[in-house]
Structures are given as structure tokens and as C-alpha cells.
Amino acid sequence: MAEASDTLRLVPGHDSVGPAMQWLEAIADRESWPARSRFALTLGMDEALTNVLSYAFGATEADAASTPTDAAAAAAPAVVLAYRRLGDDLYLEIADNGRPYDPTAWSPAPLARTLDEAMPGGQGVRLMRHYLKDLRYRRDDGWNRLTLVASHG
């Protein structure tokens, strides 16, 4: 199948996840994704985008003491979603010019044995690794680029 692609540019804010989800759902409808593919990519995007919006752009004490090291970091905060389909694989790249963070390098804590031992948070990457075919990260010219890969079939 020929490559199909779409892009959505977002200004980071508390209301950015909704439009992103609508954009991805429209692509899923247009291309008749199977339920598993739709679930994997919507869950992965929701989790990753929520984390980007929560942590990539907020000021920290370390930020106050440093200056941006590249033009992208000095630019206005931005998030760009890019979808493409190559054959039977669906690729969704979530790019942001926030502070560097590689979620693929994160090792989740062992699962709690009981509900009483469970702590909230920290399960998103585990879920993405479970449902997605692949999860890739790279830092490129001041942009974090997280690519979620799901199978169409």
C-alpha cells in the first residue's frame, strides 16, 4: 500500500489532548483501523501526549539557572503529531521542543502484588510497550521525537 500521512500542529495547553484524539480518531475511521490498532495508538498517544503537556514545558529550578542550548528549545513551545502508514504498519510520531526526555530508557518498577501496594502513576510506558509493536525515541535538533508503531492487521 502507498504511504499515507497526516500532520497536526498543537500549541501545548491543558486542552490539547482532545483535538489530538479527534484528529487520530478521524484517521482511524478513514482508514478502517482494526480495534486493536485503534486502541494501541489512541492509548499510546493519550499517555505520551499527556506526559509531554505535563512535564516538557514547565519551568524548573534547573531551567531558571540555565539558558537554552538550541534554537528549538528557545522557540515557543510546540507539539507536532505526524501519522504515516507504510504497508501494514501505522506510525505516529509525537514531536515536542520541550526539555529532553527519553521514555524508552525508563524502566518501570515491578508490578504491585496487591491493590494496597499499588502506587498511582508510572504505568503508561509499560502499557505502551505491551500494546504497541514498537516504541522509538530520538532527540533531533532540539526536538524530542517519540514514534509509536502499531500493526494494521
mmCIF file with all atom_site columns, C-alpha atoms in Angstrom:
data_model
loop_
_atom_site.group_PDB
_atom_site.id
_atom_site.type_symbol
_atom_site.label_atom_id
_atom_site.label_alt_id
_atom_site.label_comp_id
_atom_site.label_asym_id
_atom_site.label_entity_id
_atom_site.label_seq_id
_atom_site.pdbx_PDB_ins_code
_atom_site.Cartn_x
_atom_site.Cartn_y
_atom_site.Cartn_z
_atom_site.occupancy
_atom_site.B_iso_or_equiv
_atom_site.pdbx_formal_charge
_atom_site.auth_seq_id
_atom_site.auth_comp_id
_atom_site.auth_asym_id
_atom_site.auth_atom_id
_atom_site.pdbx_PDB_model_num
ATOM 1   C CA . MET A 1 1   ? 0.000   0.000  0.000  1.00 0.00 ? 1   MET A CA 1
ATOM 2   C CA . ALA A 1 2   ? 1.212   3.521  -0.736 1.00 0.00 ? 2   ALA A CA 1
ATOM 3   C CA . GLU A 1 3   ? 2.275   5.780  2.092  1.00 0.00 ? 3   GLU A CA 1
ATOM 4   C CA . ALA A 1 4   ? -0.450  7.948  3.609  1.00 0.00 ? 4   ALA A CA 1
ATOM 5   C CA . SER A 1 5   ? 0.378   10.748 6.024  1.00 0.00 ? 5   SER A CA 1
ATOM 6   C CA . ASP A 1 6   ? -1.214  13.480 8.128  1.00 0.00 ? 6   ASP A CA 1
ATOM 7   C CA . THR A 1 7   ? 0.147   16.159 10.464 1.00 0.00 ? 7   THR A CA 1
ATOM 8   C CA . LEU A 1 8   ? -1.348  18.148 13.347 1.00 0.00 ? 8   LEU A CA 1
ATOM 9   C CA . ARG A 1 9   ? 0.444   21.069 14.994 1.00 0.00 ? 9   ARG A CA 1
ATOM 10  C CA . LEU A 1 10  ? -0.568  21.928 18.572 1.00 0.00 ? 10  LEU A CA 1
ATOM 11  C CA . VAL A 1 11  ? 0.145   24.793 20.919 1.00 0.00 ? 11  VAL A CA 1
ATOM 12  C CA . PRO A 1 12  ? 0.726   22.965 24.219 1.00 0.00 ? 12  PRO A CA 1
ATOM 13  C CA . GLY A 1 13  ? -2.037  23.538 26.733 1.00 0.00 ? 13  GLY A CA 1
ATOM 14  C CA . HIS A 1 14  ? -4.423  21.723 29.016 1.00 0.00 ? 14  HIS A CA 1
ATOM 15  C CA . ASP A 1 15  ? -6.938  21.433 26.172 1.00 0.00 ? 15  ASP A CA 1
ATOM 16  C CA . SER A 1 16  ? -4.575  19.920 23.564 1.00 0.00 ? 16  SER A CA 1
ATOM 17  C CA . VAL A 1 17  ? -5.358  16.234 24.129 1.00 0.00 ? 17  VAL A CA 1
ATOM 18  C CA . GLY A 1 18  ? -8.985  16.458 22.959 1.00 0.00 ? 18  GLY A CA 1
ATOM 19  C CA . PRO A 1 19  ? -8.245  17.854 19.484 1.00 0.00 ? 19  PRO A CA 1
ATOM 20  C CA . ALA A 1 20  ? -5.359  15.389 19.103 1.00 0.00 ? 20  ALA A CA 1
ATOM 21  C CA . MET A 1 21  ? -7.649  12.465 19.929 1.00 0.00 ? 21  MET A CA 1
ATOM 22  C CA . GLN A 1 22  ? -10.284 13.703 17.456 1.00 0.00 ? 22  GLN A CA 1
ATOM 23  C CA . TRP A 1 23  ? -7.605  14.016 14.767 1.00 0.00 ? 23  TRP A CA 1
ATOM 24  C CA . LEU A 1 24  ? -6.350  10.460 15.364 1.00 0.00 ? 24  LEU A CA 1
ATOM 25  C CA . GLU A 1 25  ? -9.875  9.003  15.558 1.00 0.00 ? 25  GLU A CA 1
ATOM 26  C CA . ALA A 1 26  ? -10.696 10.632 12.196 1.00 0.00 ? 26  ALA A CA 1
ATOM 27  C CA . ILE A 1 27  ? -7.659  8.941  10.639 1.00 0.00 ? 27  ILE A CA 1
ATOM 28  C CA . ALA A 1 28  ? -8.636  5.607  12.212 1.00 0.00 ? 28  ALA A CA 1
ATOM 29  C CA . ASP A 1 29  ? -12.160 5.939  10.797 1.00 0.00 ? 29  ASP A CA 1
ATOM 30  C CA . ARG A 1 30  ? -10.922 6.982  7.360  1.00 0.00 ? 30  ARG A CA 1
ATOM 31  C CA . GLU A 1 31  ? -8.525  4.024  7.152  1.00 0.00 ? 31  GLU A CA 1
ATOM 32  C CA . SER A 1 32  ? -10.782 1.494  8.920  1.00 0.00 ? 32  SER A CA 1
ATOM 33  C CA . TRP A 1 33  ? -8.223  0.512  11.535 1.00 0.00 ? 33  TRP A CA 1
ATOM 34  C CA . PRO A 1 34  ? -8.968  -2.712 13.404 1.00 0.00 ? 34  PRO A CA 1
ATOM 35  C CA . ALA A 1 35  ? -9.959  -2.272 17.059 1.00 0.00 ? 35  ALA A CA 1
ATOM 36  C CA . ARG A 1 36  ? -6.570  -3.426 18.390 1.00 0.00 ? 36  ARG A CA 1
ATOM 37  C CA . SER A 1 37  ? -4.641  -0.895 16.271 1.00 0.00 ? 37  SER A CA 1
ATOM 38  C CA . ARG A 1 38  ? -7.030  1.900  17.208 1.00 0.00 ? 38  ARG A CA 1
ATOM 39  C CA . PHE A 1 39  ? -6.749  1.063  20.905 1.00 0.00 ? 39  PHE A CA 1
ATOM 40  C CA . ALA A 1 40  ? -2.945  0.789  20.829 1.00 0.00 ? 40  ALA A CA 1
ATOM 41  C CA . LEU A 1 41  ? -2.369  4.126  19.102 1.00 0.00 ? 41  LEU A CA 1
ATOM 42  C CA . THR A 1 42  ? -5.043  6.109  20.942 1.00 0.00 ? 42  THR A CA 1
ATOM 43  C CA . LEU A 1 43  ? -3.878  4.783  24.320 1.00 0.00 ? 43  LEU A CA 1
ATOM 44  C CA . GLY A 1 44  ? -0.240  5.414  23.430 1.00 0.00 ? 44  GLY A CA 1
ATOM 45  C CA . MET A 1 45  ? -0.867  8.922  22.121 1.00 0.00 ? 45  MET A CA 1
ATOM 46  C CA . ASP A 1 46  ? -3.059  9.861  25.073 1.00 0.00 ? 46  ASP A CA 1
ATOM 47  C CA . GLU A 1 47  ? -0.416  8.678  27.535 1.00 0.00 ? 47  GLU A CA 1
ATOM 48  C CA . ALA A 1 48  ? 2.589   10.187 25.742 1.00 0.00 ? 48  ALA A CA 1
ATOM 49  C CA . LEU A 1 49  ? 0.913   13.491 24.900 1.00 0.00 ? 49  LEU A CA 1
ATOM 50  C CA . THR A 1 50  ? -0.404  13.904 28.440 1.00 0.00 ? 50  THR A CA 1
ATOM 51  C CA . ASN A 1 51  ? 3.134   13.430 29.760 1.00 0.00 ? 51  ASN A CA 1
ATOM 52  C CA . VAL A 1 52  ? 4.589   15.890 27.241 1.00 0.00 ? 52  VAL A CA 1
ATOM 53  C CA . LEU A 1 53  ? 2.000   18.510 28.153 1.00 0.00 ? 53  LEU A CA 1
ATOM 54  C CA . SER A 1 54  ? 2.539   17.926 31.886 1.00 0.00 ? 54  SER A CA 1
ATOM 55  C CA . TYR A 1 55  ? 6.334   17.841 32.035 1.00 0.00 ? 55  TYR A CA 1
ATOM 56  C CA . ALA A 1 56  ? 8.113   19.007 28.869 1.00 0.00 ? 56  ALA A CA 1
ATOM 57  C CA . PHE A 1 57  ? 7.483   22.732 29.100 1.00 0.00 ? 57  PHE A CA 1
ATOM 58  C CA . GLY A 1 58  ? 7.023   23.687 32.758 1.00 0.00 ? 58  GLY A CA 1
ATOM 59  C CA . ALA A 1 59  ? 9.777   25.760 34.333 1.00 0.00 ? 59  ALA A CA 1
ATOM 60  C CA . THR A 1 60  ? 12.020  24.068 36.864 1.00 0.00 ? 60  THR A CA 1
ATOM 61  C CA . GLU A 1 61  ? 14.755  25.412 39.129 1.00 0.00 ? 61  GLU A CA 1
ATOM 62  C CA . ALA A 1 62  ? 17.330  23.931 36.745 1.00 0.00 ? 62  ALA A CA 1
ATOM 63  C CA . ASP A 1 63  ? 15.707  25.783 33.826 1.00 0.00 ? 63  ASP A CA 1
ATOM 64  C CA . ALA A 1 64  ? 15.971  29.087 35.662 1.00 0.00 ? 64  ALA A CA 1
ATOM 65  C CA . ALA A 1 65  ? 19.717  28.581 36.128 1.00 0.00 ? 65  ALA A CA 1
ATOM 66  C CA . SER A 1 66  ? 20.438  27.628 32.509 1.00 0.00 ? 66  SER A CA 1
ATOM 67  C CA . THR A 1 67  ? 19.966  29.011 29.037 1.00 0.00 ? 67  THR A CA 1
ATOM 68  C CA . PRO A 1 68  ? 18.546  27.129 26.052 1.00 0.00 ? 68  PRO A CA 1
ATOM 69  C CA . THR A 1 69  ? 21.192  25.134 24.180 1.00 0.00 ? 69  THR A CA 1
ATOM 70  C CA . ASP A 1 70  ? 19.475  25.142 20.792 1.00 0.00 ? 70  ASP A CA 1
ATOM 71  C CA . ALA A 1 71  ? 17.065  27.201 18.738 1.00 0.00 ? 71  ALA A CA 1
ATOM 72  C CA . ALA A 1 72  ? 14.144  24.789 19.198 1.00 0.00 ? 72  ALA A CA 1
ATOM 73  C CA . ALA A 1 73  ? 14.380  24.993 22.978 1.00 0.00 ? 73  ALA A CA 1
ATOM 74  C CA . ALA A 1 74  ? 14.377  28.802 22.777 1.00 0.00 ? 74  ALA A CA 1
ATOM 75  C CA . ALA A 1 75  ? 11.322  28.847 20.473 1.00 0.00 ? 75  ALA A CA 1
ATOM 76  C CA . ALA A 1 76  ? 7.711   28.937 21.596 1.00 0.00 ? 76  ALA A CA 1
ATOM 77  C CA . PRO A 1 77  ? 6.550   25.561 22.955 1.00 0.00 ? 77  PRO A CA 1
ATOM 78  C CA . ALA A 1 78  ? 5.184   23.333 20.215 1.00 0.00 ? 78  ALA A CA 1
ATOM 79  C CA . VAL A 1 79  ? 3.961   19.787 19.674 1.00 0.00 ? 79  VAL A CA 1
ATOM 80  C CA . VAL A 1 80  ? 3.637   18.223 16.235 1.00 0.00 ? 80  VAL A CA 1
ATOM 81  C CA . LEU A 1 81  ? 1.846   14.929 15.604 1.00 0.00 ? 81  LEU A CA 1
ATOM 82  C CA . ALA A 1 82  ? 2.682   13.148 12.369 1.00 0.00 ? 82  ALA A CA 1
ATOM 83  C CA . TYR A 1 83  ? 0.950   9.997  11.172 1.00 0.00 ? 83  TYR A CA 1
ATOM 84  C CA . ARG A 1 84  ? 2.019   7.808  8.300  1.00 0.00 ? 84  ARG A CA 1
ATOM 85  C CA . ARG A 1 85  ? 1.178   4.341  7.122  1.00 0.00 ? 85  ARG A CA 1
ATOM 86  C CA . LEU A 1 86  ? 3.785   2.178  5.447  1.00 0.00 ? 86  LEU A CA 1
ATOM 87  C CA . GLY A 1 87  ? 2.399   -1.151 4.319  1.00 0.00 ? 87  GLY A CA 1
ATOM 88  C CA . ASP A 1 88  ? 0.766   -2.802 7.315  1.00 0.00 ? 88  ASP A CA 1
ATOM 89  C CA . ASP A 1 89  ? 2.484   -0.601 9.903  1.00 0.00 ? 89  ASP A CA 1
ATOM 90  C CA . LEU A 1 90  ? 0.990   2.568  11.365 1.00 0.00 ? 90  LEU A CA 1
ATOM 91  C CA . TYR A 1 91  ? 3.459   5.179  12.643 1.00 0.00 ? 91  TYR A CA 1
ATOM 92  C CA . LEU A 1 92  ? 2.568   8.068  14.920 1.00 0.00 ? 92  LEU A CA 1
ATOM 93  C CA . GLU A 1 93  ? 5.351   10.492 15.789 1.00 0.00 ? 93  GLU A CA 1
ATOM 94  C CA . ILE A 1 94  ? 4.860   12.830 18.736 1.00 0.00 ? 94  ILE A CA 1
ATOM 95  C CA . ALA A 1 95  ? 7.430   15.617 18.487 1.00 0.00 ? 95  ALA A CA 1
ATOM 96  C CA . ASP A 1 96  ? 7.940   18.401 21.009 1.00 0.00 ? 96  ASP A CA 1
ATOM 97  C CA . ASN A 1 97  ? 10.552  21.070 21.576 1.00 0.00 ? 97  ASN A CA 1
ATOM 98  C CA . GLY A 1 98  ? 10.439  20.723 25.352 1.00 0.00 ? 98  GLY A CA 1
ATOM 99  C CA . ARG A 1 99  ? 13.148  19.503 27.686 1.00 0.00 ? 99  ARG A CA 1
ATOM 100 C CA . PRO A 1 100 ? 14.827  16.239 26.626 1.00 0.00 ? 100 PRO A CA 1
ATOM 101 C CA . TYR A 1 101 ? 13.261  13.040 27.934 1.00 0.00 ? 101 TYR A CA 1
ATOM 102 C CA . ASP A 1 102 ? 13.547  9.509  26.584 1.00 0.00 ? 102 ASP A CA 1
ATOM 103 C CA . PRO A 1 103 ? 10.628  7.393  27.850 1.00 0.00 ? 103 PRO A CA 1
ATOM 104 C CA . THR A 1 104 ? 12.084  4.297  26.168 1.00 0.00 ? 104 THR A CA 1
ATOM 105 C CA . ALA A 1 105 ? 15.035  4.427  28.593 1.00 0.00 ? 105 ALA A CA 1
ATOM 106 C CA . TRP A 1 106 ? 12.703  4.333  31.605 1.00 0.00 ? 106 TRP A CA 1
ATOM 107 C CA . SER A 1 107 ? 12.454  1.042  33.500 1.00 0.00 ? 107 SER A CA 1
ATOM 108 C CA . PRO A 1 108 ? 9.130   0.559  35.263 1.00 0.00 ? 108 PRO A CA 1
ATOM 109 C CA . ALA A 1 109 ? 9.071   -0.632 38.840 1.00 0.00 ? 109 ALA A CA 1
ATOM 110 C CA . PRO A 1 110 ? 7.876   -4.185 39.436 1.00 0.00 ? 110 PRO A CA 1
ATOM 111 C CA . LEU A 1 111 ? 4.111   -4.558 39.460 1.00 0.00 ? 111 LEU A CA 1
ATOM 112 C CA . ALA A 1 112 ? 2.487   -4.370 42.872 1.00 0.00 ? 112 ALA A CA 1
ATOM 113 C CA . ARG A 1 113 ? 1.325   -7.715 44.232 1.00 0.00 ? 113 ARG A CA 1
ATOM 114 C CA . THR A 1 114 ? -1.791  -6.263 45.823 1.00 0.00 ? 114 THR A CA 1
ATOM 115 C CA . LEU A 1 115 ? -4.017  -3.253 45.300 1.00 0.00 ? 115 LEU A CA 1
ATOM 116 C CA . ASP A 1 116 ? -2.908  -1.890 48.677 1.00 0.00 ? 116 ASP A CA 1
ATOM 117 C CA . GLU A 1 117 ? 0.724   -1.871 47.486 1.00 0.00 ? 117 GLU A CA 1
ATOM 118 C CA . ALA A 1 118 ? -0.089  -0.200 44.167 1.00 0.00 ? 118 ALA A CA 1
ATOM 119 C CA . MET A 1 119 ? 1.017   3.379  43.645 1.00 0.00 ? 119 MET A CA 1
ATOM 120 C CA . PRO A 1 120 ? -0.610  5.661  41.065 1.00 0.00 ? 120 PRO A CA 1
ATOM 121 C CA . GLY A 1 121 ? 1.410   6.677  38.030 1.00 0.00 ? 121 GLY A CA 1
ATOM 122 C CA . GLY A 1 122 ? 4.302   5.168  36.170 1.00 0.00 ? 122 GLY A CA 1
ATOM 123 C CA . GLN A 1 123 ? 2.352   2.573  34.193 1.00 0.00 ? 123 GLN A CA 1
ATOM 124 C CA . GLY A 1 124 ? 1.961   4.423  30.896 1.00 0.00 ? 124 GLY A CA 1
ATOM 125 C CA . VAL A 1 125 ? 5.224   3.272  29.323 1.00 0.00 ? 125 VAL A CA 1
ATOM 126 C CA . ARG A 1 126 ? 4.506   -0.289 30.442 1.00 0.00 ? 126 ARG A CA 1
ATOM 127 C CA . LEU A 1 127 ? 1.103   -0.136 28.715 1.00 0.00 ? 127 LEU A CA 1
ATOM 128 C CA . MET A 1 128 ? 2.573   1.364  25.545 1.00 0.00 ? 128 MET A CA 1
ATOM 129 C CA . ARG A 1 129 ? 5.235   -1.350 25.380 1.00 0.00 ? 129 ARG A CA 1
ATOM 130 C CA . HIS A 1 130 ? 2.545   -4.004 25.820 1.00 0.00 ? 130 HIS A CA 1
ATOM 131 C CA . TYR A 1 131 ? 0.090   -2.797 23.174 1.00 0.00 ? 131 TYR A CA 1
ATOM 132 C CA . LEU A 1 132 ? 2.386   -1.262 20.565 1.00 0.00 ? 132 LEU A CA 1
ATOM 133 C CA . LYS A 1 133 ? 4.552   -3.132 18.074 1.00 0.00 ? 133 LYS A CA 1
ATOM 134 C CA . ASP A 1 134 ? 7.423   -0.711 18.740 1.00 0.00 ? 134 ASP A CA 1
ATOM 135 C CA . LEU A 1 135 ? 8.239   2.460  20.661 1.00 0.00 ? 135 LEU A CA 1
ATOM 136 C CA . ARG A 1 136 ? 11.184  4.579  19.475 1.00 0.00 ? 136 ARG A CA 1
ATOM 137 C CA . TYR A 1 137 ? 12.776  7.797  20.711 1.00 0.00 ? 137 TYR A CA 1
ATOM 138 C CA . ARG A 1 138 ? 15.353  10.181 19.361 1.00 0.00 ? 138 ARG A CA 1
ATOM 139 C CA . ARG A 1 139 ? 16.401  13.760 20.071 1.00 0.00 ? 139 ARG A CA 1
ATOM 140 C CA . ASP A 1 140 ? 16.876  15.712 16.854 1.00 0.00 ? 140 ASP A CA 1
ATOM 141 C CA . ASP A 1 141 ? 17.764  19.432 16.591 1.00 0.00 ? 141 ASP A CA 1
ATOM 142 C CA . GLY A 1 142 ? 16.183  20.270 19.939 1.00 0.00 ? 142 GLY A CA 1
ATOM 143 C CA . TRP A 1 143 ? 13.072  18.143 19.391 1.00 0.00 ? 143 TRP A CA 1
ATOM 144 C CA . ASN A 1 144 ? 12.020  15.013 21.270 1.00 0.00 ? 144 ASN A CA 1
ATOM 145 C CA . ARG A 1 145 ? 10.633  12.539 18.728 1.00 0.00 ? 145 ARG A CA 1
ATOM 146 C CA . LEU A 1 146 ? 8.688   9.600  20.112 1.00 0.00 ? 146 LEU A CA 1
ATOM 147 C CA . THR A 1 147 ? 7.380   7.208  17.463 1.00 0.00 ? 147 THR A CA 1
ATOM 148 C CA . LEU A 1 148 ? 4.574   4.773  18.260 1.00 0.00 ? 148 LEU A CA 1
ATOM 149 C CA . VAL A 1 149 ? 4.247   1.834  15.868 1.00 0.00 ? 149 VAL A CA 1
ATOM 150 C CA . ALA A 1 150 ? 1.203   -0.431 15.582 1.00 0.00 ? 150 ALA A CA 1
ATOM 151 C CA . SER A 1 151 ? 0.281   -3.140 13.096 1.00 0.00 ? 151 SER A CA 1
ATOM 152 C CA . HIS A 1 152 ? -2.757  -2.531 10.921 1.00 0.00 ? 152 HIS A CA 1
ATOM 153 C CA . GLY A 1 153 ? -3.630  -6.216 10.858 1.00 0.00 ? 153 GLY A CA 1
#
